[in-house]
PDB file of C-alpha atoms in Angstrom:
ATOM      1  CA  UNK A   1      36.388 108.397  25.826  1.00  0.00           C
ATOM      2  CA  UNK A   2      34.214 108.127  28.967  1.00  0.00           C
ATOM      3  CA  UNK A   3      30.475 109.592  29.655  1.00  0.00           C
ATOM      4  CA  UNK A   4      29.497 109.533  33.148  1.00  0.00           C
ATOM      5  CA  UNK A   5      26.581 111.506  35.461  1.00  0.00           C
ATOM      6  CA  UNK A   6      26.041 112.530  38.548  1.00  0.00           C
ATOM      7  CA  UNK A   7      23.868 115.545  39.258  1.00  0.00           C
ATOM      8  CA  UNK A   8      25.410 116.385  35.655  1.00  0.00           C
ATOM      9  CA  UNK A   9      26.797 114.522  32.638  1.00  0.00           C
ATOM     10  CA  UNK A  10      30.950 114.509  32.314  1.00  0.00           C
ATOM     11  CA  UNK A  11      33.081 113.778  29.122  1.00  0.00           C
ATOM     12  CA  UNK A  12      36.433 112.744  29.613  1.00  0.00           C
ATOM     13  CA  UNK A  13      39.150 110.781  27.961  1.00  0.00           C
ATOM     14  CA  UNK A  14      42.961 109.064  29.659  1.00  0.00           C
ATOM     15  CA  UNK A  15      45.631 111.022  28.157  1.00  0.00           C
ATOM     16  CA  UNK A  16      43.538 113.802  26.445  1.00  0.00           C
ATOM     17  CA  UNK A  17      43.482 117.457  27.980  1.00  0.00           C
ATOM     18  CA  UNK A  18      40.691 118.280  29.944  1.00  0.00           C
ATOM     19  CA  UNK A  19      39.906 122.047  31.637  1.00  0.00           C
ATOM     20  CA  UNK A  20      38.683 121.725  35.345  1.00  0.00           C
ATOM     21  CA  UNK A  21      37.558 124.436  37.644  1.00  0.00           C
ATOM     22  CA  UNK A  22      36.084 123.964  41.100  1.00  0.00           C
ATOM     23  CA  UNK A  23      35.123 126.617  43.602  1.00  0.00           C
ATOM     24  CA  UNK A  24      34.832 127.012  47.328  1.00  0.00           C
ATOM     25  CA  UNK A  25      31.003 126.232  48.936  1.00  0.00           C
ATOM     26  CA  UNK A  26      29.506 129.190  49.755  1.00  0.00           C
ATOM     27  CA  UNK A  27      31.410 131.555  47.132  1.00  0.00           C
ATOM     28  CA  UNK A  28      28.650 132.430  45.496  1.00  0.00           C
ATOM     29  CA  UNK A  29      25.066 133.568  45.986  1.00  0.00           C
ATOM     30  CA  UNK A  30      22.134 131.114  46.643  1.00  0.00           C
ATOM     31  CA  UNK A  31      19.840 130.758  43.202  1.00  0.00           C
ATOM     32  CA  UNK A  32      21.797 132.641  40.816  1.00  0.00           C
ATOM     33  CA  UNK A  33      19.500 132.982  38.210  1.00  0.00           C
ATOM     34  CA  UNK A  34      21.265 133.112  34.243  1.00  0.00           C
ATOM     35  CA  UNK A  35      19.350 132.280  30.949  1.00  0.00           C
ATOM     36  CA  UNK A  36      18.556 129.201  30.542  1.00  0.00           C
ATOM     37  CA  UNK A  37      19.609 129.329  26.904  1.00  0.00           C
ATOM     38  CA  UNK A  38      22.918 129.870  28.171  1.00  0.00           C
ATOM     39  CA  UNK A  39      23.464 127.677  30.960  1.00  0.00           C
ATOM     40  CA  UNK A  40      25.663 124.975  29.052  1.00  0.00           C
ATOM     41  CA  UNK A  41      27.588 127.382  26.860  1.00  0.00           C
ATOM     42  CA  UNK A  42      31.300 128.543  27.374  1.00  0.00           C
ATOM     43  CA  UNK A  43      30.088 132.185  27.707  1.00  0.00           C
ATOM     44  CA  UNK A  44      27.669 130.881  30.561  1.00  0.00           C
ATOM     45  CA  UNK A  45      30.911 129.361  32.104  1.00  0.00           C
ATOM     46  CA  UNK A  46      33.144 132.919  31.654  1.00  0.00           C
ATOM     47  CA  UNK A  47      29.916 134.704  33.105  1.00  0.00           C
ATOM     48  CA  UNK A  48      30.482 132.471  36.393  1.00  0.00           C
ATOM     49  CA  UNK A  49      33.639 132.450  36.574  1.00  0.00           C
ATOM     50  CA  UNK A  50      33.694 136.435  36.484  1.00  0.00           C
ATOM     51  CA  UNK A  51      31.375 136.350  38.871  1.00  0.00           C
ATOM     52  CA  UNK A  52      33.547 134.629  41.328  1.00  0.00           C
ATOM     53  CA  UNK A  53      36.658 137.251  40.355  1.00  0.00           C
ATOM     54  CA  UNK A  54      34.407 139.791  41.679  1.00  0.00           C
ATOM     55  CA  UNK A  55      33.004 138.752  44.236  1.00  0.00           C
ATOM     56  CA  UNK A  56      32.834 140.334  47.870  1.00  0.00           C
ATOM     57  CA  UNK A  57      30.850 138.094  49.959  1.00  0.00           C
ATOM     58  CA  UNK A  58      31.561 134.721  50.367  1.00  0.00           C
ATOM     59  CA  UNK A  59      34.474 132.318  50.940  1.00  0.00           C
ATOM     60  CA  UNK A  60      37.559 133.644  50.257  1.00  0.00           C
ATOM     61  CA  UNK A  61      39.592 130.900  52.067  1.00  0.00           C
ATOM     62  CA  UNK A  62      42.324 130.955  49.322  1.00  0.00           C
ATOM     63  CA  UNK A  63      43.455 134.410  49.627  1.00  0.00           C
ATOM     64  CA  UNK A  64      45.108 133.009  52.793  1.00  0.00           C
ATOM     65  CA  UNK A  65      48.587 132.412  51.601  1.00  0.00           C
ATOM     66  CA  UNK A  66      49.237 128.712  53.632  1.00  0.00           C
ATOM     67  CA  UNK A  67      45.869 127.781  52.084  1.00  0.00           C
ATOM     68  CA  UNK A  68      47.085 128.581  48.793  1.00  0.00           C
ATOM     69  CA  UNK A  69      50.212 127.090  49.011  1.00  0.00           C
ATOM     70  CA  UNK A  70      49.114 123.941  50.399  1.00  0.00           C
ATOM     71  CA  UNK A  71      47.052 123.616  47.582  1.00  0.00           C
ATOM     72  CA  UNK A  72      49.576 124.446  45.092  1.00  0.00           C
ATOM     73  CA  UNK A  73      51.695 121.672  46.558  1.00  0.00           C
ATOM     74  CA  UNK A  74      48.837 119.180  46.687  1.00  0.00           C
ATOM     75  CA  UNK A  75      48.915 119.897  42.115  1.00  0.00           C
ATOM     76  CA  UNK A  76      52.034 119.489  42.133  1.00  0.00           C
ATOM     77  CA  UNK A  77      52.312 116.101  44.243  1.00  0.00           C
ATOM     78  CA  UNK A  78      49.261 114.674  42.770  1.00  0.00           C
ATOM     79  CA  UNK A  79      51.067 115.264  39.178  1.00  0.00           C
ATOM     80  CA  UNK A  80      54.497 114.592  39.971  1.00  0.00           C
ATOM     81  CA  UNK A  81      54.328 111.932  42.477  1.00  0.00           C
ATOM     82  CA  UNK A  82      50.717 109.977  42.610  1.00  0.00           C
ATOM     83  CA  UNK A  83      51.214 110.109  38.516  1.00  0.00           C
ATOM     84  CA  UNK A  84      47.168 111.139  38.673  1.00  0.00           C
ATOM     85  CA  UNK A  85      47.532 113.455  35.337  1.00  0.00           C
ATOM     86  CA  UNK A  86      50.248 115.830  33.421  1.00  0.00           C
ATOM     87  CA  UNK A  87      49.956 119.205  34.939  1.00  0.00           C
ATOM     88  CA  UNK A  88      50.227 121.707  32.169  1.00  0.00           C
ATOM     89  CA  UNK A  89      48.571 125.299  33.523  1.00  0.00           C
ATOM     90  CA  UNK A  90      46.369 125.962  37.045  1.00  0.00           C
ATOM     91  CA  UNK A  91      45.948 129.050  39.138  1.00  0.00           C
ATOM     92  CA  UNK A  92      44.942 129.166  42.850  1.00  0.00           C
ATOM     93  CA  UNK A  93      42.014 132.285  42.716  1.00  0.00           C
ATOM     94  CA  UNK A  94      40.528 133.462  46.533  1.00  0.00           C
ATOM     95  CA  UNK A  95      37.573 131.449  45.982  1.00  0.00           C
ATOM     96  CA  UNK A  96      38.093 129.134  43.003  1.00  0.00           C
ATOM     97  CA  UNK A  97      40.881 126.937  41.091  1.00  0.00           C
ATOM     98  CA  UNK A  98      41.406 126.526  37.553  1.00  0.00           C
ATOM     99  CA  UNK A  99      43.833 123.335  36.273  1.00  0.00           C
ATOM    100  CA  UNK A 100      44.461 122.558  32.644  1.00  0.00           C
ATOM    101  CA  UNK A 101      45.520 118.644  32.555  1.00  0.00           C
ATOM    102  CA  UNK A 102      46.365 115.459  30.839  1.00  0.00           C
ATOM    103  CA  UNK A 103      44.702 112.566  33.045  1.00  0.00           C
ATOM    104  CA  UNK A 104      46.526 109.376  33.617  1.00  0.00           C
ATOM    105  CA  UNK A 105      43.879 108.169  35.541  1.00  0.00           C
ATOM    106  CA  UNK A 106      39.714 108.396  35.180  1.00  0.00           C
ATOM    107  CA  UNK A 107      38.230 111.738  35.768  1.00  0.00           C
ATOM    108  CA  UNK A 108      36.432 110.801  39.143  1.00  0.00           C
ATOM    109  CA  UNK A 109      39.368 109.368  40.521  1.00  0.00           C
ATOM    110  CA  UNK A 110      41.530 112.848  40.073  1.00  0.00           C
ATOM    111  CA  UNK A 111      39.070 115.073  41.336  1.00  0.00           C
ATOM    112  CA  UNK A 112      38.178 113.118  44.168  1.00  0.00           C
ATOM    113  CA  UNK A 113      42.310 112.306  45.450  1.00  0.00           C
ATOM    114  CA  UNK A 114      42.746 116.254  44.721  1.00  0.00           C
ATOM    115  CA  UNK A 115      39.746 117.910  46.209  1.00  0.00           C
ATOM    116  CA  UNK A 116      39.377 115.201  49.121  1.00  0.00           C
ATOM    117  CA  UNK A 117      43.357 115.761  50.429  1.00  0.00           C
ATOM    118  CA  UNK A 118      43.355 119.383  50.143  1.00  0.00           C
ATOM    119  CA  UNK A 119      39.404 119.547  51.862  1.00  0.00           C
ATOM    120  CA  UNK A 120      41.007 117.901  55.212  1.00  0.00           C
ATOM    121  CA  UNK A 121      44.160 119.416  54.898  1.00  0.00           C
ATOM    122  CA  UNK A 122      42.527 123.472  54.969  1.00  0.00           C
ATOM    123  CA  UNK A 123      39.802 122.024  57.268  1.00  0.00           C
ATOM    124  CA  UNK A 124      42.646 121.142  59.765  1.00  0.00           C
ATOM    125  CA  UNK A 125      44.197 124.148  59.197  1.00  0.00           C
ATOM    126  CA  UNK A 126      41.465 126.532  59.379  1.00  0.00           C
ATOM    127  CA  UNK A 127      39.798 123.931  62.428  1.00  0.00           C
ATOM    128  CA  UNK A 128      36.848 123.347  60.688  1.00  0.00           C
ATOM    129  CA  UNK A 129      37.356 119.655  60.436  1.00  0.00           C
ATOM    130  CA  UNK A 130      33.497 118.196  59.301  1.00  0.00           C
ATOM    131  CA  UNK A 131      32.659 121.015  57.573  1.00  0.00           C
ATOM    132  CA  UNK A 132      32.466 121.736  53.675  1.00  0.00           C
ATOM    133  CA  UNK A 133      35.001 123.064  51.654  1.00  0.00           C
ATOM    134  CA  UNK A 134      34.809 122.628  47.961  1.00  0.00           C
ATOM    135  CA  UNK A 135      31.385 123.000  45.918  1.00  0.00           C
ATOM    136  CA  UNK A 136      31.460 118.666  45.363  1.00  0.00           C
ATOM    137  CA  UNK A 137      31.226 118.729  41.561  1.00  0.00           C
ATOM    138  CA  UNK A 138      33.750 120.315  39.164  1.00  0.00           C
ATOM    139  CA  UNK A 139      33.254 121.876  36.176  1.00  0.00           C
ATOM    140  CA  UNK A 140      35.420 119.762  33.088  1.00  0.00           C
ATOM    141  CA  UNK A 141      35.697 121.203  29.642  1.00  0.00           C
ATOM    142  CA  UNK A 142      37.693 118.502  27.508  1.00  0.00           C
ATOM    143  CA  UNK A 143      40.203 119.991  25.071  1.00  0.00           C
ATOM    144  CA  UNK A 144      39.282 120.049  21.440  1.00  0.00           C
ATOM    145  CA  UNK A 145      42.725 120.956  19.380  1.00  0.00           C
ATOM    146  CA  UNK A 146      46.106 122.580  20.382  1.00  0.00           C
ATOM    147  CA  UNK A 147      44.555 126.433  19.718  1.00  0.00           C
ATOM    148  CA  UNK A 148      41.723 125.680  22.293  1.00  0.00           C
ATOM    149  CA  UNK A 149      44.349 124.159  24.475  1.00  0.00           C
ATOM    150  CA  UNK A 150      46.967 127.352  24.166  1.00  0.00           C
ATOM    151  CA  UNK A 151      43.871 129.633  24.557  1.00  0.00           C
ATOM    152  CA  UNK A 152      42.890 127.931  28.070  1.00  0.00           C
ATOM    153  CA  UNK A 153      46.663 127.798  29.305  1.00  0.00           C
ATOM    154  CA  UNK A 154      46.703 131.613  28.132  1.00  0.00           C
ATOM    155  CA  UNK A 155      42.854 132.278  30.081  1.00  0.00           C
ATOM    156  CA  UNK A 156      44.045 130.121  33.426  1.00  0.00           C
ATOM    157  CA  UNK A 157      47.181 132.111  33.392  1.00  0.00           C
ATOM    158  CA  UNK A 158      45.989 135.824  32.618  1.00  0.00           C
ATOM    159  CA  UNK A 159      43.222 135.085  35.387  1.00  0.00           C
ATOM    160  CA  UNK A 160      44.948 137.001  38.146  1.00  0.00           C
ATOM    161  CA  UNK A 161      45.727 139.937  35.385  1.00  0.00           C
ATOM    162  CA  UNK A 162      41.700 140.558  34.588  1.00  0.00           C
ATOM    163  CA  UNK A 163      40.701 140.078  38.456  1.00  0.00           C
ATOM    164  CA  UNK A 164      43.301 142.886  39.430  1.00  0.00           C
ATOM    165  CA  UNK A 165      44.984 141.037  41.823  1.00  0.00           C
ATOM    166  CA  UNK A 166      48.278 141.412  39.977  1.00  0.00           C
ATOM    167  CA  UNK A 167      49.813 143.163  36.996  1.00  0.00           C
ATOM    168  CA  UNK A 168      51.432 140.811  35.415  1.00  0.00           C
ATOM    169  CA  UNK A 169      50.669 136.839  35.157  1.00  0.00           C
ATOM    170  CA  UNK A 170      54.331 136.153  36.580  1.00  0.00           C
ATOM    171  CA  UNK A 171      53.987 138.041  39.621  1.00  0.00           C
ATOM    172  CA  UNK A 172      51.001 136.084  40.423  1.00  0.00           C
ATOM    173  CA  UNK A 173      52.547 133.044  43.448  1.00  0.00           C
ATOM    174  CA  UNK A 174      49.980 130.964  43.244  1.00  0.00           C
ATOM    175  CA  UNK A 175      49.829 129.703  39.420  1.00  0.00           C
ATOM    176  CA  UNK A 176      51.970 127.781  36.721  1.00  0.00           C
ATOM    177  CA  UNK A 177      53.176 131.449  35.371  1.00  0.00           C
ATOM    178  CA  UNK A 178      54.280 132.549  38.614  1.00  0.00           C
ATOM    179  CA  UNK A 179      55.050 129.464  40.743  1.00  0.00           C
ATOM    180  CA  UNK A 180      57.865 128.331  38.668  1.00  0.00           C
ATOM    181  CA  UNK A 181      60.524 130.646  40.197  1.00  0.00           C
ATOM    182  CA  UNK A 182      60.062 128.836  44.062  1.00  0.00           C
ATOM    183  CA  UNK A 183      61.743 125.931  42.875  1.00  0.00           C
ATOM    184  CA  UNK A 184      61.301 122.914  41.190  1.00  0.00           C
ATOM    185  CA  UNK A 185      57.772 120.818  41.311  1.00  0.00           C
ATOM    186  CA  UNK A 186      59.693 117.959  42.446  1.00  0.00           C
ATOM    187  CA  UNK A 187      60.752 119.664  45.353  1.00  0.00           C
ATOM    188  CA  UNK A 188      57.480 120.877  46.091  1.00  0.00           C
ATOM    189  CA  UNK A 189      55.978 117.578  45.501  1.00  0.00           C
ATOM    190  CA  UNK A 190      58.507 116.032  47.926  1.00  0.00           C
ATOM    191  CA  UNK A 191      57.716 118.506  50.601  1.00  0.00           C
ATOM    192  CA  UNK A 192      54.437 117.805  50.339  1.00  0.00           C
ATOM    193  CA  UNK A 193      55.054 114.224  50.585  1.00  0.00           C
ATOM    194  CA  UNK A 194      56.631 114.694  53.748  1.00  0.00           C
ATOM    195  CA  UNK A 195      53.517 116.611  55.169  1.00  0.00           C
ATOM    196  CA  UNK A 196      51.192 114.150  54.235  1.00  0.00           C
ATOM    197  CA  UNK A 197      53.179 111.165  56.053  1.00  0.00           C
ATOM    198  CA  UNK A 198      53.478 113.472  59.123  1.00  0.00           C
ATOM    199  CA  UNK A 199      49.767 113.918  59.729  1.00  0.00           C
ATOM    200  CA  UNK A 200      48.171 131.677  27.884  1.00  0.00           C
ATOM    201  CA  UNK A 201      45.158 135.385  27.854  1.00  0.00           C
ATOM    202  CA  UNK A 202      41.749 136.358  26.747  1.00  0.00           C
ATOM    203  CA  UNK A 203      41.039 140.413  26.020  1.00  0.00           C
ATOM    204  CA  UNK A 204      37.515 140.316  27.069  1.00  0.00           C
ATOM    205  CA  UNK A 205      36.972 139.471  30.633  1.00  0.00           C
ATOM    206  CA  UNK A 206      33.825 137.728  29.429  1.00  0.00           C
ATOM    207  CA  UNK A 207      35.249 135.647  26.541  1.00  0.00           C
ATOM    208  CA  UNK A 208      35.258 132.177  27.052  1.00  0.00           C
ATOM    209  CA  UNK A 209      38.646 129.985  26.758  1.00  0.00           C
ATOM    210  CA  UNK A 210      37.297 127.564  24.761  1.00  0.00           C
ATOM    211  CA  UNK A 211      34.188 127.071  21.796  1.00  0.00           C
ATOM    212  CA  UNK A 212      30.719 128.587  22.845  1.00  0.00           C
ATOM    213  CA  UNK A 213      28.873 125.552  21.760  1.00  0.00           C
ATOM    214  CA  UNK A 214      27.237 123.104  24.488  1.00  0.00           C
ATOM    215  CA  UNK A 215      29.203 121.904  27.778  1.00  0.00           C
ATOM    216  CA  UNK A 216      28.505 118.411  28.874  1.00  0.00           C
ATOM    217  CA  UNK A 217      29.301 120.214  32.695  1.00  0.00           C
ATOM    218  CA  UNK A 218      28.922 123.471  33.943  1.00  0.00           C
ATOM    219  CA  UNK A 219      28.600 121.616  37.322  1.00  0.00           C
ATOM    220  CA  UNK A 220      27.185 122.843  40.643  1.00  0.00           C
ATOM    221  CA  UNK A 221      29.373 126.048  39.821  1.00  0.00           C
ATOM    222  CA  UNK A 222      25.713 127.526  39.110  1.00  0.00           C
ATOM    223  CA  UNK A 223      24.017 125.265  41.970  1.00  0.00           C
ATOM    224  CA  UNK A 224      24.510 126.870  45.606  1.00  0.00           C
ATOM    225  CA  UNK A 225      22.126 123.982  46.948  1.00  0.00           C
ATOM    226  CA  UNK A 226      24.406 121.028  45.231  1.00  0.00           C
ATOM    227  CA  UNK A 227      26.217 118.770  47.464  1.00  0.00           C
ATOM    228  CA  UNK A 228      29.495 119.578  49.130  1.00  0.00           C
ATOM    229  CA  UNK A 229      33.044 117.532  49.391  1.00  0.00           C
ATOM    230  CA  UNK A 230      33.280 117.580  53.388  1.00  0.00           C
ATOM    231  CA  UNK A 231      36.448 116.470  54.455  1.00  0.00           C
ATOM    232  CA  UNK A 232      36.348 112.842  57.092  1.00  0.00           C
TER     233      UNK A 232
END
């Protein structure tokens, strides 16, 4: 097991599951306030995360369906092809991901080959090359036992459900639940492979996927003013 810090402490361990979440910059408000009581428990990080589900100002790059796609790819091929981690559950939200995975490699190393590709790649695309994308540090939650870990594939999954953006968690494209009828991930992995060389659910909204006792990182999730990935 491995304890480093940046602006914030992170827990992580090769080859145990580990809940990540990272958001788009500006997708939520400057200085949002919570408790301070709170700020490190899992009901701190459900409060945040609803707040990003409802949301109506901010970045909402994701809901763009290329966007989401290419980032859906970029999971896939950093699983299936770079070997980076075991991909197990993730969703692709309008202003946030979710991925629930086994890393094969060190923590910073994921995060930073995931978030950096798919930062230039939706810069190009949207031509905002230079400018931020992704809020620079991640939330990480590492799994605990095989309940917490079925309770944050069942969370990640049912997120679409509870933010109305679907009815069901297998209509939903842009996760694990849904994603699986487009085809295998090995032929999404490949066909991102190809671009890159070229150029289970929670009834209360507010319940936390995992214990409510402290989080080594809620991240810059709660910090508007934190750093920013930028894409070079």
């Amino acid at each position: 097991m491995t304890f480093s810090q940046r602006r914030l402490p992170h827990l992580y361990a090769i080859g145990q599951p580990v809940f990540l979440t990272w958001r788009l910059h500006d997708s939520l408000p400057a200085h949002r306030a919570f408790p301070a009581a709170a700020l490190n428990s899992g009901r701190a990080f459900a409060a945040m995360d609803r707040l990003l589900d409802d949301a109506r100002t901010g970045a909402f790059y994701l809901r763009q369906p290329a966007l989401a796609d290419m980032i859906v790819q970029a999971i896939q091929y950093n699983a299936n092809v770079l070997g980076h981690y075991l991909c197990h559950a993730f969703v692709v939200m309008p202003n946030h991901v979710h991925l629930l995975a086994t890393p094969a490699v060190a923590l910073p190393k994921l995060t930073k080959s995931l978030k950096g590709i798919t930062a230039k790649r939706a810069n190009a695309m949207l031509a905002l090359i230079g400018s931020p994308f992704w809020q620079e540090e991640s939330y990480d939650h590492l799994v605990r036992h095989n309940g917490e870990f079925e309770k944050i594939a069942s969370y990640i999954h049912e997120n679409p459900v509870r933010a109305g953006l679907v009815r069901e968690a297998s209509d939903f494209r842009w996760s694990s639940a849904g994603w699986a009828t487009r085809g295998s991930p090995a032929d999404e992995a490949s066909a991102l492979h190809s671009q890159i060389l070229d150029a289970p659910s929670s009834k209360n909204p507010l319940e936390p996927p995992f214990s409510t006792g402290p989080s080594l990182a809620l991240s810059s999730m709660q910090s508007h003013a934190g750093s920013t990935l930028q894409s070079t």
